[in-house]
Amino acid sequence: MSRIARRFATLRAQGRGALIPYVEACDPDYDTSLAILRGMPAAGADLIEVGVPFSDPSADGPTIQKAALRGLKGGASMKRVLEMVRAFREGDDGTPIILMGYTNPIEAYGPERFCMDAKAAGVDGLIVVDMPPEEADLLAAPAAANGLDIIRLVAPTTPDARLPIVFNGASGFVYYVSITGVTGTRTASTDELAAALPRLRRATDLPIAIGFGIRTPERAANAVSVADAAVVASALLNTLEGTLDADGKATAKTVPAVLEQLRGLADAVHAVSKTASK
Amino acid sequence: MSATETQAGANSLRSGPDGRGRFGIFGGRFVAETLMPLLLELDAAYKAAQADPEFQRELDFYLKDYVGRPSPLWLARRMTEQLGGAKIYMKREELNHTGSHKLNNVMGQILLARRMGRTRIVAETGAGQHGVATATVCALFGMKCAIYMGATDVERQKPNVFRMRLLGAEVVPVTAGAGTLKDAMNEAMRDWVTNVHDTYFLVGTVAGPHPYPQMVRDFQAVIGVETKEQIMAAEGRLPDAIVAAIGGGSNAMGIFHPFLDDPEVKLIGVEAAGCGLDSGRTAASIERGRPGVLHGNRTYLLQDEDGQITEAHSISAGLDYPGVGPEHSWLSDIGRADYVGATDQEALDAFQLCTRTEGIIPALESAHAIAYAAKLAPTMGKDQIIVVNISGRGDKDIFTVAEHLGVKL
Ligand SMILES: Cc1ncc(COP(=O)(O)O)c(C=O)c1O
């Protein structure tokens, strides 16, 4: 059983939903992002998404775009991202790590070598934003060979007839992009989510995470009341951005501010009792 | 779309892309899941339009009476004499309404968007020619229009920005990155993903996810189809070489495609070498890039070792793009077309050569093609023929050229 499957099984047994925070690698520098990553489990993260900076994040809104640029300025490369995960794994063997990024840096690294090195570093799953099922063969074999979960994105625009195509080859969990739009903009309404989830449940037994536009503890709690996990990215990155000095450097406030916000989100998520659902 | 374009058999170089939208390893559909159903819908709608004679009739009507086709094939006598080699013909795409080849594609796609019931158009633009063409048809059909343009390009292509606004388009300057075409493309994709319910993304070149490279090529192939007829009428034979500038590659793909199965015709794409191919300041994606994935397709890209896209550089905003259409990447790999570079300076020189010898002020983009043709012609015999695609007119560029010539306007 993969670390991701194990984590969701435990949560289900406990009747809890999961909070999945996002941290952009090397934003604004390696040490700060590693400190945030290391602090996340104690602050309530159940799984963690680590963003792999890319120069052209065309599915992301302004907040993640800026974080990616800061990450690149802070020295991010695929090698450096994997190093960061390895450093995290030295002190945490239980929290699943999912890399989220775009195809090109993976292709440049070499898909086979990437999957091997990612697994060795302690990565558990991959979300490749611009790799729909139609292009998934690039990673399918090496990811499977190395036991990496491929987390598929589903969107409000995905018709029912297409769900089996999207879920074919998916593992770990399913990521429901709750709005049509880029990250960090609009928030899906409770009604929209309530309408979307049953149609996904009918098509997959995998846990479902909701992401894009979840910014507050209330929204996060609302998401896990219908789904299995809530992903929060832009809200944390905004907080991080707000603590940087005029030169964009981290300050003493950076790590504590992000983790404190995370704690608030996690408390709200973990207060939701899920014994009746699923 | 035309008769010649649909006759491609299985062994033809014109039969691509395959069902996955691939030309060899290039192309594909590397987009977020939100967009994937829209691309499938677009592909189906395009196939249905292709099969519908009424669509072709409507397009032909607008191409003739609105765009002003066919465009002439002009024998450039004085330039030919001055260069002292092969006969140079110019395919006069600069005479199209709005001043470039861009309207050929835009006309096709706007009719498709209308068939699909879309009411709002978004587009990216570099030089502003595609933006102007798009704003033009949106005015013609009374549709809402948002044009994304890099802030740097907004600055260096002011006349076109004003034109677009006059036409009723909203021009959105994009400050991300270097503020050029690549960044405008990202932002247009973000708009599309946000407004999928009513918005059509009108891509301006043979790049982007499938079916755009194929569809834009098909709409631009009218250039090559006409060229073939015109050169046969004028010379009774096909040309020895066809030369076209490469930004994303649409004017080149349009004139190349009908000739892909005529091996005696050399096809030469001229990339912007910027300050020189090895200067590090270039837009020559095929000559100096590696295959990678950007903006929905796999193609040659200017990128660093880590797969981060690097900024392109060219004096010409329309060529200032770190990628290239996937079909060109494939044609380069299989050796059917050659890709060369022309520098900023060479383009400026050719701009003046064309202006002084033919009384045609070419776009700086097209001047790159002229620059290479001017190098090539003297190495060929007087009985040989080169066709240069004059993709656009240079009115938009006079400020840039004046600045480089040290003239204050
Ligand atoms: C006149 C002209 N020629 C060429 C280009 C380059 O585009 P493409 O390579 O798609 O023809 C542009 C783009 O803006 C243009 O305006």
PDB file of C-alpha atoms in Angstrom, chain A residues 19-183:
ATOM      1  CA  LEU A  19      -5.931  18.942   4.752  1.00  0.00           C
ATOM      2  CA  ILE A  20      -3.402  19.163   1.934  1.00  0.00           C
ATOM      3  CA  PRO A  21      -1.369  22.358   2.061  1.00  0.00           C
ATOM      4  CA  TYR A  22       0.913  23.481  -0.745  1.00  0.00           C
ATOM      5  CA  VAL A  23       4.421  24.827  -0.519  1.00  0.00           C
ATOM      6  CA  GLU A  24       6.388  26.092  -3.497  1.00  0.00           C
ATOM      7  CA  ALA A  25       9.945  24.765  -3.517  1.00  0.00           C
ATOM      8  CA  CYS A  26      12.636  27.392  -2.870  1.00  0.00           C
ATOM      9  CA  ASP A  27      10.063  30.118  -2.281  1.00  0.00           C
ATOM     10  CA  PRO A  28      11.666  32.477  -1.498  1.00  0.00           C
ATOM     11  CA  ASP A  29      14.726  30.341  -0.727  1.00  0.00           C
ATOM     12  CA  TYR A  30      15.561  26.693  -0.098  1.00  0.00           C
ATOM     13  CA  ASP A  31      15.908  26.885   3.681  1.00  0.00           C
ATOM     14  CA  THR A  32      12.663  28.773   4.239  1.00  0.00           C
ATOM     15  CA  SER A  33      10.604  26.449   2.075  1.00  0.00           C
ATOM     16  CA  LEU A  34      12.192  23.409   3.749  1.00  0.00           C
ATOM     17  CA  ALA A  35      11.404  24.873   7.179  1.00  0.00           C
ATOM     18  CA  ILE A  36       7.781  25.363   6.150  1.00  0.00           C
ATOM     19  CA  LEU A  37       7.621  21.850   4.720  1.00  0.00           C
ATOM     20  CA  ARG A  38       9.101  20.374   7.900  1.00  0.00           C
ATOM     21  CA  GLY A  39       6.700  22.333  10.074  1.00  0.00           C
ATOM     22  CA  MET A  40       3.588  21.378   8.136  1.00  0.00           C
ATOM     23  CA  PRO A  41       2.793  17.945   9.641  1.00  0.00           C
ATOM     24  CA  ALA A  42       2.851  19.290  13.199  1.00  0.00           C
ATOM     25  CA  ALA A  43       0.650  22.190  12.074  1.00  0.00           C
ATOM     26  CA  GLY A  44      -1.963  19.725  10.860  1.00  0.00           C
ATOM     27  CA  ALA A  45      -1.046  18.783   7.287  1.00  0.00           C
ATOM     28  CA  ASP A  46      -2.189  15.272   6.425  1.00  0.00           C
ATOM     29  CA  LEU A  47      -0.569  15.180   2.985  1.00  0.00           C
ATOM     30  CA  ILE A  48       1.590  17.882   1.370  1.00  0.00           C
ATOM     31  CA  GLU A  49       1.856  19.197  -2.140  1.00  0.00           C
ATOM     32  CA  VAL A  50       5.256  20.531  -3.120  1.00  0.00           C
ATOM     33  CA  GLY A  51       5.146  22.865  -6.094  1.00  0.00           C
ATOM     34  CA  VAL A  52       7.865  22.465  -8.701  1.00  0.00           C
ATOM     35  CA  PRO A  53       8.480  25.958 -10.072  1.00  0.00           C
ATOM     36  CA  PHE A  54       8.026  26.417 -13.809  1.00  0.00           C
ATOM     37  CA  SER A  55       8.644  29.532 -15.852  1.00  0.00           C
ATOM     38  CA  ASP A  56       5.272  29.337 -17.618  1.00  0.00           C
ATOM     39  CA  PRO A  57       2.568  28.117 -15.236  1.00  0.00           C
ATOM     40  CA  SER A  58      -0.311  28.722 -17.627  1.00  0.00           C
ATOM     41  CA  ALA A  59      -2.972  27.071 -15.425  1.00  0.00           C
ATOM     42  CA  ASP A  60      -2.080  29.122 -12.371  1.00  0.00           C
ATOM     43  CA  GLY A  61      -3.307  32.474 -11.149  1.00  0.00           C
ATOM     44  CA  PRO A  62      -1.121  35.411 -10.100  1.00  0.00           C
ATOM     45  CA  THR A  63      -0.344  34.083  -6.609  1.00  0.00           C
ATOM     46  CA  ILE A  64       1.213  30.792  -7.713  1.00  0.00           C
ATOM     47  CA  GLN A  65       2.843  32.482 -10.706  1.00  0.00           C
ATOM     48  CA  LYS A  66       4.658  34.819  -8.358  1.00  0.00           C
ATOM     49  CA  ALA A  67       5.568  31.974  -6.021  1.00  0.00           C
ATOM     50  CA  ALA A  68       7.008  30.008  -8.964  1.00  0.00           C
ATOM     51  CA  LEU A  69       9.088  32.977 -10.051  1.00  0.00           C
ATOM     52  CA  ARG A  70      10.344  33.480  -6.484  1.00  0.00           C
ATOM     53  CA  GLY A  71      11.172  29.777  -6.383  1.00  0.00           C
ATOM     54  CA  LEU A  72      13.176  29.986  -9.583  1.00  0.00           C
ATOM     55  CA  LYS A  73      14.976  33.055  -8.285  1.00  0.00           C
ATOM     56  CA  GLY A  74      15.557  31.142  -5.060  1.00  0.00           C
ATOM     57  CA  GLY A  75      17.473  28.494  -6.969  1.00  0.00           C
ATOM     58  CA  ALA A  76      14.815  25.877  -7.656  1.00  0.00           C
ATOM     59  CA  SER A  77      15.615  23.106 -10.096  1.00  0.00           C
ATOM     60  CA  MET A  78      14.227  19.597 -10.240  1.00  0.00           C
ATOM     61  CA  LYS A  79      17.364  18.368  -8.487  1.00  0.00           C
ATOM     62  CA  ARG A  80      16.926  20.916  -5.732  1.00  0.00           C
ATOM     63  CA  VAL A  81      13.228  20.038  -5.305  1.00  0.00           C
ATOM     64  CA  LEU A  82      14.074  16.366  -4.870  1.00  0.00           C
ATOM     65  CA  GLU A  83      16.840  17.282  -2.423  1.00  0.00           C
ATOM     66  CA  MET A  84      14.277  19.165  -0.377  1.00  0.00           C
ATOM     67  CA  VAL A  85      11.941  16.168  -0.262  1.00  0.00           C
ATOM     68  CA  ARG A  86      14.838  13.938   0.766  1.00  0.00           C
ATOM     69  CA  ALA A  87      15.706  16.324   3.597  1.00  0.00           C
ATOM     70  CA  PHE A  88      12.072  16.293   4.736  1.00  0.00           C
ATOM     71  CA  ARG A  89      11.940  12.479   4.675  1.00  0.00           C
ATOM     72  CA  GLU A  90      14.840  12.234   7.139  1.00  0.00           C
ATOM     73  CA  GLY A  91      12.459  13.415   9.837  1.00  0.00           C
ATOM     74  CA  ASP A  92       9.056  12.242   8.580  1.00  0.00           C
ATOM     75  CA  ASP A  93       8.274   8.854   7.155  1.00  0.00           C
ATOM     76  CA  GLY A  94       4.497   9.062   7.269  1.00  0.00           C
ATOM     77  CA  THR A  95       3.296  12.237   5.537  1.00  0.00           C
ATOM     78  CA  PRO A  96       2.743  11.691   1.826  1.00  0.00           C
ATOM     79  CA  ILE A  97       4.480  14.149  -0.494  1.00  0.00           C
ATOM     80  CA  ILE A  98       2.980  14.953  -3.869  1.00  0.00           C
ATOM     81  CA  LEU A  99       4.909  16.927  -6.431  1.00  0.00           C
ATOM     82  CA  MET A 100       2.797  19.314  -8.451  1.00  0.00           C
ATOM     83  CA  GLY A 101       4.138  20.882 -11.609  1.00  0.00           C
ATOM     84  CA  TYR A 102       4.221  21.014 -15.374  1.00  0.00           C
ATOM     85  CA  THR A 103       5.412  18.576 -17.999  1.00  0.00           C
ATOM     86  CA  ASN A 104       8.480  20.322 -19.351  1.00  0.00           C
ATOM     87  CA  PRO A 105      10.784  20.201 -16.319  1.00  0.00           C
ATOM     88  CA  ILE A 106       9.995  16.472 -16.035  1.00  0.00           C
ATOM     89  CA  GLU A 107      10.634  15.904 -19.722  1.00  0.00           C
ATOM     90  CA  ALA A 108      13.891  17.856 -19.491  1.00  0.00           C
ATOM     91  CA  TYR A 109      15.015  15.733 -16.515  1.00  0.00           C
ATOM     92  CA  GLY A 110      14.019  12.541 -18.320  1.00  0.00           C
ATOM     93  CA  PRO A 111      10.795  10.786 -17.235  1.00  0.00           C
ATOM     94  CA  GLU A 112      12.470   7.486 -16.257  1.00  0.00           C
ATOM     95  CA  ARG A 113      15.277   9.051 -14.270  1.00  0.00           C
ATOM     96  CA  PHE A 114      12.814  11.507 -12.745  1.00  0.00           C
ATOM     97  CA  CYS A 115      10.510   8.778 -11.430  1.00  0.00           C
ATOM     98  CA  MET A 116      13.429   6.792 -10.023  1.00  0.00           C
ATOM     99  CA  ASP A 117      14.991   9.786  -8.316  1.00  0.00           C
ATOM    100  CA  ALA A 118      11.645  11.081  -7.055  1.00  0.00           C
ATOM    101  CA  LYS A 119      10.836   7.729  -5.478  1.00  0.00           C
ATOM    102  CA  ALA A 120      14.292   7.506  -3.940  1.00  0.00           C
ATOM    103  CA  ALA A 121      13.875  11.006  -2.495  1.00  0.00           C
ATOM    104  CA  GLY A 122      10.600  10.012  -0.833  1.00  0.00           C
ATOM    105  CA  VAL A 123       8.023  11.394  -3.241  1.00  0.00           C
ATOM    106  CA  ASP A 124       4.710   9.511  -3.263  1.00  0.00           C
ATOM    107  CA  GLY A 125       2.620  11.007  -6.013  1.00  0.00           C
ATOM    108  CA  LEU A 126       2.676  13.304  -9.012  1.00  0.00           C
ATOM    109  CA  ILE A 127       0.241  15.915 -10.275  1.00  0.00           C
ATOM    110  CA  VAL A 128       1.219  17.144 -13.697  1.00  0.00           C
ATOM    111  CA  VAL A 129      -1.096  20.001 -14.507  1.00  0.00           C
ATOM    112  CA  ASP A 130      -0.666  20.012 -18.278  1.00  0.00           C
ATOM    113  CA  MET A 131      -0.643  16.259 -18.755  1.00  0.00           C
ATOM    114  CA  PRO A 132      -4.206  15.065 -19.415  1.00  0.00           C
ATOM    115  CA  PRO A 133      -4.917  11.313 -19.760  1.00  0.00           C
ATOM    116  CA  GLU A 134      -4.373  11.648 -23.514  1.00  0.00           C
ATOM    117  CA  GLU A 135      -0.677  12.412 -22.899  1.00  0.00           C
ATOM    118  CA  ALA A 136      -0.194  10.345 -19.757  1.00  0.00           C
ATOM    119  CA  ASP A 137       1.842   7.602 -21.440  1.00  0.00           C
ATOM    120  CA  LEU A 138       4.928   9.778 -20.984  1.00  0.00           C
ATOM    121  CA  LEU A 139       4.919   8.963 -17.254  1.00  0.00           C
ATOM    122  CA  ALA A 140       2.629   5.972 -16.853  1.00  0.00           C
ATOM    123  CA  ALA A 141       5.212   3.196 -17.110  1.00  0.00           C
ATOM    124  CA  PRO A 142       8.058   4.766 -15.109  1.00  0.00           C
ATOM    125  CA  ALA A 143       5.652   5.999 -12.422  1.00  0.00           C
ATOM    126  CA  ALA A 144       4.132   2.533 -12.068  1.00  0.00           C
ATOM    127  CA  ALA A 145       7.550   0.876 -12.046  1.00  0.00           C
ATOM    128  CA  ASN A 146       8.590   3.104  -9.167  1.00  0.00           C
ATOM    129  CA  GLY A 147       5.336   2.931  -7.233  1.00  0.00           C
ATOM    130  CA  LEU A 148       4.486   6.597  -7.678  1.00  0.00           C
ATOM    131  CA  ASP A 149       0.807   7.494  -7.666  1.00  0.00           C
ATOM    132  CA  ILE A 150      -0.456   9.509 -10.627  1.00  0.00           C
ATOM    133  CA  ILE A 151      -3.058  11.912  -9.317  1.00  0.00           C
ATOM    134  CA  ARG A 152      -5.536  12.932 -11.984  1.00  0.00           C
ATOM    135  CA  LEU A 153      -7.305  16.249 -12.198  1.00  0.00           C
ATOM    136  CA  VAL A 154     -11.032  16.394 -12.874  1.00  0.00           C
ATOM    137  CA  ALA A 155     -12.770  19.628 -13.780  1.00  0.00           C
ATOM    138  CA  PRO A 156     -16.343  20.901 -13.840  1.00  0.00           C
ATOM    139  CA  THR A 157     -16.015  20.753 -17.631  1.00  0.00           C
ATOM    140  CA  THR A 158     -15.202  17.036 -17.596  1.00  0.00           C
ATOM    141  CA  PRO A 159     -18.378  15.315 -18.840  1.00  0.00           C
ATOM    142  CA  ASP A 160     -19.603  12.093 -17.232  1.00  0.00           C
ATOM    143  CA  ALA A 161     -18.705  10.115 -20.353  1.00  0.00           C
ATOM    144  CA  ARG A 162     -15.104  11.194 -19.968  1.00  0.00           C
ATOM    145  CA  LEU A 163     -14.709  10.280 -16.290  1.00  0.00           C
ATOM    146  CA  PRO A 164     -13.681   6.665 -17.002  1.00  0.00           C
ATOM    147  CA  ILE A 165     -10.932   7.966 -19.316  1.00  0.00           C
ATOM    148  CA  VAL A 166      -9.687  10.342 -16.644  1.00  0.00           C
ATOM    149  CA  PHE A 167      -9.745   7.735 -13.880  1.00  0.00           C
ATOM    150  CA  ASN A 168      -8.126   5.029 -15.983  1.00  0.00           C
ATOM    151  CA  GLY A 169      -4.595   4.893 -14.610  1.00  0.00           C
ATOM    152  CA  ALA A 170      -5.332   7.200 -11.695  1.00  0.00           C
ATOM    153  CA  SER A 171      -4.174   6.193  -8.232  1.00  0.00           C
ATOM    154  CA  GLY A 172      -3.676   7.733  -4.802  1.00  0.00           C
ATOM    155  CA  PHE A 173      -6.551  10.148  -4.915  1.00  0.00           C
ATOM    156  CA  VAL A 174      -8.439  12.293  -7.384  1.00  0.00           C
ATOM    157  CA  TYR A 175      -8.053  16.053  -7.492  1.00  0.00           C
ATOM    158  CA  TYR A 176     -11.267  17.900  -8.239  1.00  0.00           C
ATOM    159  CA  VAL A 177     -10.554  21.326  -9.715  1.00  0.00           C
ATOM    160  CA  SER A 178     -13.644  22.928  -8.243  1.00  0.00           C
ATOM    161  CA  ILE A 179     -13.902  25.910 -10.572  1.00  0.00           C
ATOM    162  CA  THR A 180     -13.327  26.610 -14.236  1.00  0.00           C
ATOM    163  CA  GLY A 181     -10.411  28.961 -13.913  1.00  0.00           C
ATOM    164  CA  VAL A 182      -6.878  29.338 -12.686  1.00  0.00           C
ATOM    165  CA  THR A 183      -5.682  28.719  -9.146  1.00  0.00           C
TER     166      THR A 183
END
